[in-house]
Coordinates of C-alpha atoms and ligand atoms in Angstrom, one line a residue:
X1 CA 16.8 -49.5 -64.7
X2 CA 13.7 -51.8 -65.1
X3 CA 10.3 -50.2 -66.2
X4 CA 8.0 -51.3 -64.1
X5 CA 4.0 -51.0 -64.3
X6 CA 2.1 -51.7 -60.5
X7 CA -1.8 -52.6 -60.5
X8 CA -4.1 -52.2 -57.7
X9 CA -7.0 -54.6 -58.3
X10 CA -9.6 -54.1 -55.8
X11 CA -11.9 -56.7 -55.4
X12 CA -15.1 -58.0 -53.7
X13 CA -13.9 -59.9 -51.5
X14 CA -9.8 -58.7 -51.6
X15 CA -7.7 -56.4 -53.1
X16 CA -4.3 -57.6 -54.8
X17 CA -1.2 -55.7 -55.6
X18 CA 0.7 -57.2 -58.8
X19 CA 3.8 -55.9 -60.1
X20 CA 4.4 -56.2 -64.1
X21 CA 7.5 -55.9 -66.4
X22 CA 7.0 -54.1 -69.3
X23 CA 6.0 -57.5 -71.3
X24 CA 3.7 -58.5 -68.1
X25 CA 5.9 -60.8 -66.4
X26 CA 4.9 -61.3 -63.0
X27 CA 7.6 -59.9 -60.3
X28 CA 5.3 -60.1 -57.4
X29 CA 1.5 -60.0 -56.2
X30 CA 0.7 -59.3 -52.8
X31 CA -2.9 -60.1 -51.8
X32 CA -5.6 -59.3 -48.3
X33 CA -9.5 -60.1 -48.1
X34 CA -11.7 -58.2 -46.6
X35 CA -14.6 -58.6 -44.1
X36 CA -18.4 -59.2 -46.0
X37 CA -20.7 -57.8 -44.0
X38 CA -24.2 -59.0 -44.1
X39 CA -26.3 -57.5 -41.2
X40 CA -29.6 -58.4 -42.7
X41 CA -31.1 -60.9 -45.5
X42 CA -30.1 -58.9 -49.4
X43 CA -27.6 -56.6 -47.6
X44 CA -23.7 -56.4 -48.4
X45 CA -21.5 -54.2 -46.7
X46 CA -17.7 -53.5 -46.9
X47 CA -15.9 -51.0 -44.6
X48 CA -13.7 -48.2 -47.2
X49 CA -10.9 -47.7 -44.3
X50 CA -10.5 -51.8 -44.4
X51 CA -9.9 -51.4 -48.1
X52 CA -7.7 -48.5 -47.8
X53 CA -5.5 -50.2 -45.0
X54 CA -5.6 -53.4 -46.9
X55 CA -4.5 -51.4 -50.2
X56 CA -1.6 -49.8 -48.9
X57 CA -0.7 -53.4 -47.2
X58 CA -0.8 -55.1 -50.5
X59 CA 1.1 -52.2 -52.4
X60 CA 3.9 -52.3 -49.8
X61 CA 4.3 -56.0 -49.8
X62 CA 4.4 -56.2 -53.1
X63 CA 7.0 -53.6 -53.9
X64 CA 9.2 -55.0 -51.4
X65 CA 9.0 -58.1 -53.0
X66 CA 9.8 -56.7 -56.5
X67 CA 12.7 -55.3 -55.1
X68 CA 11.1 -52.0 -56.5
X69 CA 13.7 -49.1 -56.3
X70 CA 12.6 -45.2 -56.9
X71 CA 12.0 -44.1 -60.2
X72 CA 11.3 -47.9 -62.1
X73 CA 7.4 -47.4 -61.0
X74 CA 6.1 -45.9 -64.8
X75 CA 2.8 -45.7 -63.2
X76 CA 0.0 -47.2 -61.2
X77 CA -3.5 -48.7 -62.9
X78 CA -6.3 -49.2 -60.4
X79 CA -9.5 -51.8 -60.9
X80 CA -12.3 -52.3 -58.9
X81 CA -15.6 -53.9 -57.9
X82 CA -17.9 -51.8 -59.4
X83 CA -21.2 -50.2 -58.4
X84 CA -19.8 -50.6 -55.0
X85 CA -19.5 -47.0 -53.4
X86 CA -18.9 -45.0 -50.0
X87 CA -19.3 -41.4 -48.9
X88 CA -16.8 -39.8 -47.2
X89 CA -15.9 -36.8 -45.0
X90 CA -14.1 -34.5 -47.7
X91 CA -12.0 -32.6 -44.4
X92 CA -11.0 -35.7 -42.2
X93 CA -11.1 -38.4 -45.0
X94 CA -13.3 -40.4 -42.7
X95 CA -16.2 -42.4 -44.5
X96 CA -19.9 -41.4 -43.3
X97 CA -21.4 -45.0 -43.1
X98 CA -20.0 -48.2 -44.3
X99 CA -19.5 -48.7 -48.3
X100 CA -22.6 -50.7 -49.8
X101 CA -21.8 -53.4 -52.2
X102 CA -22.9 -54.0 -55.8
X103 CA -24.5 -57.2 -54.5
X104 CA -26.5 -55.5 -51.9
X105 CA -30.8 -55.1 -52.5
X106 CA -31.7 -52.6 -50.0
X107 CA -33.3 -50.3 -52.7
X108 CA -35.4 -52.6 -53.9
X109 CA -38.3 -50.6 -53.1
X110 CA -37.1 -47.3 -53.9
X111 CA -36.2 -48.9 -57.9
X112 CA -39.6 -50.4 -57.5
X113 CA -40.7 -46.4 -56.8
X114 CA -39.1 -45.5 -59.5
X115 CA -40.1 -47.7 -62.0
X116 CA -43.8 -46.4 -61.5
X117 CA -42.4 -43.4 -62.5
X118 CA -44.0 -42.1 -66.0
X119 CA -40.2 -41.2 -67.3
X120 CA -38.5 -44.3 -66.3
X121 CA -37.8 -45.6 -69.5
X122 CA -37.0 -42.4 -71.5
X123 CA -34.6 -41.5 -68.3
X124 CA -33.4 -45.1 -67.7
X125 CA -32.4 -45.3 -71.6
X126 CA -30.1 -42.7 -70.9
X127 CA -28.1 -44.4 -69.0
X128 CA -27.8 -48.3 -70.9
X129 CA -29.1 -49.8 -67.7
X130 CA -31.9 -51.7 -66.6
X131 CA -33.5 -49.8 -63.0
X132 CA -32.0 -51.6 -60.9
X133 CA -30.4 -52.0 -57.1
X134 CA -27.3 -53.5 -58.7
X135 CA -26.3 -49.7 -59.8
X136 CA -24.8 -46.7 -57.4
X137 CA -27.2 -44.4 -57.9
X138 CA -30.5 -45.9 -56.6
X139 CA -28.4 -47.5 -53.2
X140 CA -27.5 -43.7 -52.5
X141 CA -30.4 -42.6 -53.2
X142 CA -31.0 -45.2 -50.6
X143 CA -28.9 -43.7 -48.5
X144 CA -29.4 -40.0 -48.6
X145 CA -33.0 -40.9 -48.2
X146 CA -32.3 -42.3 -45.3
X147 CA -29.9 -40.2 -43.6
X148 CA -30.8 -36.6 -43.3
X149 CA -27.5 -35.6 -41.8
X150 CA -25.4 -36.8 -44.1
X151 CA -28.1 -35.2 -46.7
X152 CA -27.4 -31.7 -45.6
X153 CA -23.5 -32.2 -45.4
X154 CA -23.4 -33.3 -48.8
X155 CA -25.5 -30.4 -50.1
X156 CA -23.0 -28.0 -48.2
X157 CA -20.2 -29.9 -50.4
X158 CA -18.5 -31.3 -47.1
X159 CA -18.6 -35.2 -48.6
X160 CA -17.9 -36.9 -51.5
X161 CA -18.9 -39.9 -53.2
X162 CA -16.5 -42.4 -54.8
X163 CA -16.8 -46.3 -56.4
X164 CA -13.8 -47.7 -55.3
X165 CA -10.9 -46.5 -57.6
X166 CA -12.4 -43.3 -56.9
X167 CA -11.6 -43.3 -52.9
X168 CA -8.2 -45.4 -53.6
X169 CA -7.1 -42.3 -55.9
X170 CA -8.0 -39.5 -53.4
X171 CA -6.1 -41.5 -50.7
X172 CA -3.4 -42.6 -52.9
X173 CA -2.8 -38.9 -54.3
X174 CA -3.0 -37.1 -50.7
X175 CA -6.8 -37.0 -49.7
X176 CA -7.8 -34.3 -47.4
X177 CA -4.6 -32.9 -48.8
X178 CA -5.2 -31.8 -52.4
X179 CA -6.8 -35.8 -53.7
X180 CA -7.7 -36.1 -57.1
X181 CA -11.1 -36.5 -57.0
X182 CA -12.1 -38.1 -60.0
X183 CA -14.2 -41.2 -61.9
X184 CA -12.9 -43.4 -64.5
X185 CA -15.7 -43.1 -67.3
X186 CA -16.3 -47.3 -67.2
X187 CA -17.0 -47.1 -64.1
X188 CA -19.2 -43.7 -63.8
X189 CA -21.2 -45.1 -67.0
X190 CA -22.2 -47.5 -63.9
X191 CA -23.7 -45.4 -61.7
X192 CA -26.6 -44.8 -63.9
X193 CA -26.4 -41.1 -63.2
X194 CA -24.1 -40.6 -65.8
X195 CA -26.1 -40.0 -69.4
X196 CA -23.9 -42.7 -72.0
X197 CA -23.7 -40.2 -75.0
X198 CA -22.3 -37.4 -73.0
X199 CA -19.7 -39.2 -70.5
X200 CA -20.8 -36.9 -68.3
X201 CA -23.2 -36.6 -64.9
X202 CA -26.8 -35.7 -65.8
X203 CA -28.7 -33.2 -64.4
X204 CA -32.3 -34.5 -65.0
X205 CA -30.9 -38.1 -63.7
X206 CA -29.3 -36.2 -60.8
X207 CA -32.6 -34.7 -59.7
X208 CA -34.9 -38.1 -60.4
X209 CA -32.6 -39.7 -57.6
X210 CA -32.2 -36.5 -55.1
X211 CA -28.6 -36.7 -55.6
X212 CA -26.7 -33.2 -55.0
X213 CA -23.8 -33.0 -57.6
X214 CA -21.7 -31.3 -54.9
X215 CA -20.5 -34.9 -54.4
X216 CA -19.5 -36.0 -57.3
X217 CA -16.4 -36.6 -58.6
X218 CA -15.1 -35.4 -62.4
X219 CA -15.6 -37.6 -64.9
X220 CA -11.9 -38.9 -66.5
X221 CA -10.4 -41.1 -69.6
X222 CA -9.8 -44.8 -67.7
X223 CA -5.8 -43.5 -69.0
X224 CA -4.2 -40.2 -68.1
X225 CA -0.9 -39.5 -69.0
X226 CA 1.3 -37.9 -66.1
X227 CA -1.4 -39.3 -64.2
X228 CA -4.9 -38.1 -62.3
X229 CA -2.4 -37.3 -59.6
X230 CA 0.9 -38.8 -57.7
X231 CA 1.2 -40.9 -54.9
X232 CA 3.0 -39.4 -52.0
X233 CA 6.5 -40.1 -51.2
X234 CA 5.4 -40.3 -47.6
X235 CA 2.7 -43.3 -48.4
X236 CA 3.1 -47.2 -49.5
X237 CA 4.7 -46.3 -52.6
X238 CA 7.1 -44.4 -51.0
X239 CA 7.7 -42.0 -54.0
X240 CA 5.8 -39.8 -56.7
X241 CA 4.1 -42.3 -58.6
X242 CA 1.3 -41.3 -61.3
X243 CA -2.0 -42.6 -60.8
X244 CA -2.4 -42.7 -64.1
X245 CA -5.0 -45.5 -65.1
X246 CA -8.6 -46.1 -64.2
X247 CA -10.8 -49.1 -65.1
X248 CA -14.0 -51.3 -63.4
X249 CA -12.9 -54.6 -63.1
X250 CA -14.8 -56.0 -66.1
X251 CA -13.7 -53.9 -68.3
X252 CA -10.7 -54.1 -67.3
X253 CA -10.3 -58.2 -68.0
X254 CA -11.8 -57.2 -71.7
X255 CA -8.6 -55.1 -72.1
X256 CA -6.5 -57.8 -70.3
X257 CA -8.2 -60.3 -72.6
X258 CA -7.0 -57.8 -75.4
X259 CA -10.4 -57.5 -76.7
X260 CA -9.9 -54.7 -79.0
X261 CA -11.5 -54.4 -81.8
X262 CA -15.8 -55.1 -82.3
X263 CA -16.6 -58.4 -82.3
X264 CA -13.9 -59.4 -79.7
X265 CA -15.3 -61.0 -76.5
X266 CA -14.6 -62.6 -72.9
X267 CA -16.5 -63.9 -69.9
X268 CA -15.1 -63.5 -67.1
X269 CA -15.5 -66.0 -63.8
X270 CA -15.1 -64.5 -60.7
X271 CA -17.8 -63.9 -57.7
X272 CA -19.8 -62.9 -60.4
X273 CA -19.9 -63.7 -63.9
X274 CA -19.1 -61.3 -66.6
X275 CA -19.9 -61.4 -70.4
X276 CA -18.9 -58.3 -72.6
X277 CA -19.3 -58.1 -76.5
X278 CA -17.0 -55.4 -77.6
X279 CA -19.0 -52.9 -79.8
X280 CA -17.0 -50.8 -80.9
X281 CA -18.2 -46.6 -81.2
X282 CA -21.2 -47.6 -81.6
X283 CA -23.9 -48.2 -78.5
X284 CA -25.7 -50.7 -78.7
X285 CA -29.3 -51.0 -77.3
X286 CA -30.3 -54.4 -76.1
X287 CA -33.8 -55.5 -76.2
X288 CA -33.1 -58.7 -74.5
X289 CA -31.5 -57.5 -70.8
X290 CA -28.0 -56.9 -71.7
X291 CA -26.5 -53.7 -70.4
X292 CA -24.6 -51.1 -72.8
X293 CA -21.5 -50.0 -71.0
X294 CA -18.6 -47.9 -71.6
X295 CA -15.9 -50.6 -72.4
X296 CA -13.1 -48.3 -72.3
X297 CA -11.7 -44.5 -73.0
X298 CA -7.6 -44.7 -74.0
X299 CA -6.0 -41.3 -73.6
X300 CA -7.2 -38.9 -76.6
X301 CA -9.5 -41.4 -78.1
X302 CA -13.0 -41.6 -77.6
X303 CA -15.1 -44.3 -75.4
X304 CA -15.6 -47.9 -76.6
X305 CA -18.5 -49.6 -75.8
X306 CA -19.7 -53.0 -74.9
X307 CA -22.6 -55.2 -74.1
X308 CA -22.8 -56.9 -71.1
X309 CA -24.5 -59.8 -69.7
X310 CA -23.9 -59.8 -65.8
X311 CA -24.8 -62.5 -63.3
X312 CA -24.6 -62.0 -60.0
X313 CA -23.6 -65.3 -58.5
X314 CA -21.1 -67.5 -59.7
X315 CA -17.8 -68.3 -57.8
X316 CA -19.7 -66.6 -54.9
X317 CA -21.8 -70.1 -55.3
X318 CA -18.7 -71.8 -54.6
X319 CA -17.8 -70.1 -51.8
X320 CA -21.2 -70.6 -50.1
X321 CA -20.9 -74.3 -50.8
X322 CA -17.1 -73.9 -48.6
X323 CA -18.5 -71.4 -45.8
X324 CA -22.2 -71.9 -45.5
X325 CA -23.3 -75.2 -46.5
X326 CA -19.3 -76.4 -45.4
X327 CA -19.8 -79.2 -47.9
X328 CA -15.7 -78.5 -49.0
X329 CA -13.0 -77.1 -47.6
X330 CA -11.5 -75.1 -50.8
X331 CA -13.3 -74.1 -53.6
X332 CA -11.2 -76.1 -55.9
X333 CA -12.8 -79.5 -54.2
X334 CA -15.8 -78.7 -55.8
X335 CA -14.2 -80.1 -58.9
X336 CA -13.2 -83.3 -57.3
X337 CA -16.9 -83.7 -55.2
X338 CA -18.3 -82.7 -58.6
X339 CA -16.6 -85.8 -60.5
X340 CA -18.2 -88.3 -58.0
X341 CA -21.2 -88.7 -60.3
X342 CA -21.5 -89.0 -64.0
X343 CA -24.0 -86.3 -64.5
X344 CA -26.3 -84.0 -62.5
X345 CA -28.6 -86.9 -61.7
X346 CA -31.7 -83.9 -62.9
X347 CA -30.6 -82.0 -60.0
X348 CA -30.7 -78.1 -60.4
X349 CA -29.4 -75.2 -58.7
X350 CA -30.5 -71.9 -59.5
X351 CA -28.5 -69.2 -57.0
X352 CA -30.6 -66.7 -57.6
X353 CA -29.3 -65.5 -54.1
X354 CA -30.1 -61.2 -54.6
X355 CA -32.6 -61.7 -57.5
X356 CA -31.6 -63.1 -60.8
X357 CA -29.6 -60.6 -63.6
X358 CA -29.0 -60.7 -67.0
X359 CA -30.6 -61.7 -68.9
X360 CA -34.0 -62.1 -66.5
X361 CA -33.7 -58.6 -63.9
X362 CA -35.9 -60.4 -62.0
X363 CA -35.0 -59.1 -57.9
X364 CA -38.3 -61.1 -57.3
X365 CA -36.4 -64.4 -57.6
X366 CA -34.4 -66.8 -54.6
X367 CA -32.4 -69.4 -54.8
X368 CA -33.5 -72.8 -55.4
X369 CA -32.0 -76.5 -55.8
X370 CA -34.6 -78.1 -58.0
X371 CA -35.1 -82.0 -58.9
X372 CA -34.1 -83.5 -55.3
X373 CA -34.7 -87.8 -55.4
X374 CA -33.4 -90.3 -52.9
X375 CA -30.6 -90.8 -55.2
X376 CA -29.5 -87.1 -55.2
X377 CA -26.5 -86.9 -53.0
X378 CA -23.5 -84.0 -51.9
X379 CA -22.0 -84.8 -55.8
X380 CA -25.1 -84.1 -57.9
X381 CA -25.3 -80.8 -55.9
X382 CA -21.6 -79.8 -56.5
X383 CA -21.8 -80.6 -60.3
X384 CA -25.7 -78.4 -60.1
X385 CA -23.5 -75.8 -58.8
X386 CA -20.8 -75.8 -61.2
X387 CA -23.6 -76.2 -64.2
X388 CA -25.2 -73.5 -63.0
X389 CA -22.8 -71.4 -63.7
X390 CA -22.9 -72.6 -67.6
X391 CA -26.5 -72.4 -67.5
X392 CA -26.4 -68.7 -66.9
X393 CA -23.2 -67.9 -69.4
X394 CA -25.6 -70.1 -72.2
X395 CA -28.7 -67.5 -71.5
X396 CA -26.5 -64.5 -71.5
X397 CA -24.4 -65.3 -74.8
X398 CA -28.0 -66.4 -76.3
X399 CA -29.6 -62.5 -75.4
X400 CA -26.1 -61.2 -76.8
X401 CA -26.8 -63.2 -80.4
X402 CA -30.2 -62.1 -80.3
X403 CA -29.2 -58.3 -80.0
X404 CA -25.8 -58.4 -82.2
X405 CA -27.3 -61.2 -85.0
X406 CA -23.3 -62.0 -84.9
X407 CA -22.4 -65.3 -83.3
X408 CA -19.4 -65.6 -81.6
X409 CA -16.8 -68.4 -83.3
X410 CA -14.9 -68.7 -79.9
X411 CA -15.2 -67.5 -76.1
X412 CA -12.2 -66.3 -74.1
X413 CA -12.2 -66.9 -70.2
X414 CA -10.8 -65.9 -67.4
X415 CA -10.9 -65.5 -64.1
X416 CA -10.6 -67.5 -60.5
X417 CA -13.3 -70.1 -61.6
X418 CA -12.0 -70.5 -64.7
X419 CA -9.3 -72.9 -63.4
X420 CA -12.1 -75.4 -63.1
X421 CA -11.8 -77.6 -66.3
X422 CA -14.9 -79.4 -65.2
X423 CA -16.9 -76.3 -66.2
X424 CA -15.0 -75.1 -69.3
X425 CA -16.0 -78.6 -70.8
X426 CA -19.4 -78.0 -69.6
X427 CA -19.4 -74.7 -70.5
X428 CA -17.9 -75.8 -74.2
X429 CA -20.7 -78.3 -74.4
X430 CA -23.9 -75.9 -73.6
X431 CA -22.4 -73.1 -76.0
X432 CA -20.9 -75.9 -79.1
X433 CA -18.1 -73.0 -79.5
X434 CA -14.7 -73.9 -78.0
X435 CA -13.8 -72.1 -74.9
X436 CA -10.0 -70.5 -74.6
X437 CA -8.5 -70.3 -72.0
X438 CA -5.9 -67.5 -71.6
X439 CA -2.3 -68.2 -69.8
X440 CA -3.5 -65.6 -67.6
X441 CA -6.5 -66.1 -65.4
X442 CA -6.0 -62.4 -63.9
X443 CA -7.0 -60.5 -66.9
X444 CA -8.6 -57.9 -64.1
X445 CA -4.9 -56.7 -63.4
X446 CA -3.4 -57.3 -66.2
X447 CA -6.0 -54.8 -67.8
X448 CA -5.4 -51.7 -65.5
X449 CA -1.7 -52.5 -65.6
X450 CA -2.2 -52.5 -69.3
X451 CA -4.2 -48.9 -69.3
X452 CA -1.6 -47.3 -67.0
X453 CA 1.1 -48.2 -69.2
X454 CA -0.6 -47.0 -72.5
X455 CA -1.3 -43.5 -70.7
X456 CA 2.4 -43.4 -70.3
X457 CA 3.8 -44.5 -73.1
X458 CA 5.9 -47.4 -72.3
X459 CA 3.8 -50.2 -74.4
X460 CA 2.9 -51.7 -77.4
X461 CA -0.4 -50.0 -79.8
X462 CA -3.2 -52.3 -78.8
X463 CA -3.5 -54.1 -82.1
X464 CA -0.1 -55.6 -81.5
X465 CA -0.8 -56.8 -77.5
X466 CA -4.1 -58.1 -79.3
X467 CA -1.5 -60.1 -82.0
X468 CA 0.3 -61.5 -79.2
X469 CA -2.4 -62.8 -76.9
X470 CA -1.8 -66.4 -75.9
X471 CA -4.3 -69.5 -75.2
X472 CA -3.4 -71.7 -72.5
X473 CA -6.2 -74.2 -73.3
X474 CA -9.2 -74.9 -75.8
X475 CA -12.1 -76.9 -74.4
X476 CA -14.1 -78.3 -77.6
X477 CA -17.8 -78.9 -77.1
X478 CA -18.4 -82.6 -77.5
X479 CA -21.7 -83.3 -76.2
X480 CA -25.0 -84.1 -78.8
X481 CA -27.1 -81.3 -79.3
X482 CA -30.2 -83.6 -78.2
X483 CA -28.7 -83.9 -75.1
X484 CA -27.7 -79.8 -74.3
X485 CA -31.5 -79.3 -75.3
X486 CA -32.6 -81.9 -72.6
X487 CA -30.3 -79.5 -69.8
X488 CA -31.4 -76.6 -71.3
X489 CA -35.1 -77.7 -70.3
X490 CA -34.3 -79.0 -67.2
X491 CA -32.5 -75.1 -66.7
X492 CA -35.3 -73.1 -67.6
X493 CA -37.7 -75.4 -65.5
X494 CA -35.4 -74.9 -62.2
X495 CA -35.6 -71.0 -63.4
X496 CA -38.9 -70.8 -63.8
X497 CA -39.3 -71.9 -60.2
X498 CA -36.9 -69.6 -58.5
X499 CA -39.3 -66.4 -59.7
X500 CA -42.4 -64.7 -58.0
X501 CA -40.4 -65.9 -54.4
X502 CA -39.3 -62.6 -52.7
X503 CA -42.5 -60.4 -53.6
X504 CA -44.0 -58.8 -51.3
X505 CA -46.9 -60.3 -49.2
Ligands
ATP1 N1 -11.3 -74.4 -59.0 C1 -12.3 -73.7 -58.7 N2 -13.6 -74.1 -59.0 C2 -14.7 -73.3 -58.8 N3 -14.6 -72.1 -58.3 C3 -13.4 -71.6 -58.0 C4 -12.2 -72.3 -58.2 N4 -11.2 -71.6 -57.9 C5 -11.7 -70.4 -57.5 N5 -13.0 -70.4 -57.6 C6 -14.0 -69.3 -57.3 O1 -13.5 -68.2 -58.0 C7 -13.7 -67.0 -57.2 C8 -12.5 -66.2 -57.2 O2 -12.1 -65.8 -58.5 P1 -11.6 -64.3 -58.7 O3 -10.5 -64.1 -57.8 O4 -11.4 -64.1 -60.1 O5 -12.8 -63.6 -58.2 P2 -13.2 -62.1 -58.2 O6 -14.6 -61.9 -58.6 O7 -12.1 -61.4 -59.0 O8 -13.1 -61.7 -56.8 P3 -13.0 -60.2 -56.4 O9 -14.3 -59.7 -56.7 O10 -12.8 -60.3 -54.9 O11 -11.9 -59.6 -57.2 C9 -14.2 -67.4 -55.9 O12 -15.6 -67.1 -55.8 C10 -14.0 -68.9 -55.8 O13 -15.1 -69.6 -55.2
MG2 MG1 -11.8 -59.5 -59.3

């Protein structure tokens, strides 16, 4: 009989299935987007039963596919968009209002509230994060504030709050029926209700957002051996399956990069872009707008940390290029509209579509495409695009040197934008490190899949999957360093002019 390892990756914009062997072979991979729901300008909403149905489509598919048969499942590792987070009726399983997105700015004003706020920074510091709408806590803050119905009913206890993994585990493991109600630690560290040198909810945090505690989940390793719970024979696995790993989708590619030990790194390119420095036990401040997150807690160890530079738009830029702006018809073109022109021709594109992130937190900031002549055409905006991209990742790794002193000798990517070579060389040039890329652009699923299969034993010690990690390719940086200064100029110009846009008049 084969030992098997399934991972649920749940996404922004889908949710995939992929079925491993125990060395991470690929047997299958099932995969469903979702609606995006943007009912007004800086709002982004998904619906939690379209994720659940989706999920239990994907897990289906892709079992049949495997030819799965009882009892080779070892376990299931679940990843998710983080930050993103729904309430839900704890009796009928029903969600209360529709699940709002990391992306989404609707609390700008209450973060701006609580920034006024003569504790902010003592309480904030707590947490590793920046005040921000990008976190769960101020967008239900939001949303309790908002609706005093669903206030009461979650002071009585009747509904309860999940990110993602949290309401795939209560559905997967029976819901109304005895769920496991519980929160992987990397992704509750991103609430910022959760106090980083506890692991655990906080009280004082609790009260500074008006969040009753009656709806929160318990706080759990991102590995569980025997699982958090098991599936129900009568759902898509179609057996007792543990649920038995737990990760945010970022942290998740670090372990799927195999970024072990302190020092390791990877960016990931997805909708967003995603760089974490692994630090080891030790938290790590940042004084220049990286966040400290919990990197990872393996069964009977304790957490891991990392730094993070998060940017909100990258891939997403892509796809706005294909749906909005129709300019391609898949985002791949981008590459081949991109190679058109030799250079940018001083055209700049800063999608600073909700605000701009690391390293600026600066919500006040909009998009702009900076630098427009005659000569510009559809080419010089497709390469700004791609740059842009590399822009950020250059201003996130430059905050990470500033608060680590280390410099990095090499950065490993993954990720769906990743297969664009035209960036990686970019990307190589801006940075003058090479940049590896892994045989496996999914690291997202290959890390929960790797954390489920840990928690139950059927895998190698980390240090050895870290000696066996594989580069696919090495981009070399090749361009003069006179010349990365002059785009680096031309960057922090087109920034410059992208802030002070969405303040209030
Ligand atoms: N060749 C390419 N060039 C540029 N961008 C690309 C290319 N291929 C895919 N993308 C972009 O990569 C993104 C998809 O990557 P990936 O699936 O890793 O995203 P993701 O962030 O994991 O998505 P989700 O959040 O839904 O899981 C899309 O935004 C798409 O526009
Ligand atoms: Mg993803």
């Amino acid at each position: 009989m084969r030992t098997l390892i399934a991972a649920i990756d749940q996404g922004t914009t889908s949710t995939r299935c992929i079925v491993y062997d125990q060395a991470f072979g690929k047997l299958a991979t099932a995969q469903r987007e979702h609606a995006q729901r943007t009912p007004r300008p800086g709002w982004v909403e998904h619906d939690a039963d379209e994720i659940r149905r989706n999920t239990e489509r994907v897990v289906a598919d892709a079992l049949r596919d495997a030819e799965v048969r009882p009892g080779e499942l070892a376990g299931v590792g679940i990843t998710n968009q983080r930050e993103t987070f729904v309430l839900w009726d704890r009796a009928t399983g029903d969600p209360v209002a529709p699940a709002i997105v990391w992306q989404d700015a609707r609390s700008q004003d209450l973060c701006d509230e609580l920034r006024r706020d003569a504790r902010a920074g003592e309480l904030a510091a707590r947490t590793g994060l920046p005040i921000s709408t990008y976190f769960s806590g101020p967008k239900l803050a939001w949303l309790l504030r908002e609706r005093p119905d669903v206030t009461a009913r979650a002071r009585a206890g009747e509904l309860a709050f999940g990110t993602m993994e949290t309401w795939l585990i209560w559905n997967l493991t029976g819901g109304p029926d005895g769920g496991a109600h519980v929160s992987d630690l990397s992704n509750a560290c991103r609430t910022f209700l959760v106090d980083l040198a506890t692991g655990d909810w906080d009280d004082e945090l609790l009260a500074w957002m008006d969040v009753p505690r009656a709806l929160l989940p318990r706080i759990v390793p991102c590995g569980e051996p025997g699982g958090y719970g098991t599936t129900r024979a009568d759902g898509p696995f179609g057996a007792q399956v543990p649920v038995c790993g737990a990760i945010g989708d970022q942290q998740a590619a670090l372990v799927g990069q195999r970024c072990f030990e302190p020092g390791d790194a990877k960016n990931t390119y997805g909708t967003g872009c995603f760089l974490l420095y692994h630090t080891g036990e030790e938290r790590v401040a940042s004084r220049s707008g990286m966040l400290t997150t919990v990197a990872y807690q393996l069964p009977g160890e304790s957490p891991r940390y990392a730094l993070e530079g998060s940017v909100a738009v990258a891939g997403s830029l892509i796809q706005w290029l294909r749906d909005q702006l129709r300019m391609i018809d898949t985002a791949p073109e981008v590459e081949q509209l991109a190679a058109t022109v030799e250079d940018n021709g001083d055209v700049y594109l800063v999608p600073a579509f909700s605000g701009l992130y690391a390293p600026h937190w600066r919500p006040d900031a909009r998009g702009v495409i900076c630098g427009l002549t005659h000569h510009s055409n559809r080419g010089h905006i497709a390469r700004a695009a791609i740059e842009s991209t590399a822009f950020q990742v250059r201003e996130v790794l430059d905050a990470m040197h500033a608060d680590t002193g280390a410099r990095l000798r090499t950065l490993r990517v993954d990720g769906g934008m990743a297969a664009n070579d035209a960036l990686l060389r970019f990307q190589a040039d801006l940075l003058g490190v090479p940049v590896e890329r892994g045989v496996d652009l999914e690291s997202t699923a290959l890390g929960a899949a790797t954390v489920a299969g840990l928690a139950q034993g059927v895998l190698p010690a980390p240090k050895t999957l870290r000696a066996n990690r594989r580069t696919e390719r090495s981009f070399e940086p090749s361009m003069d360093a006179a010349s990365v200064e002059r785009r680096m100029r031309g960057w922090r110009k087109a920034v410059e002019r992208s802030l002070d846009w969405a303040a209030a008049d």
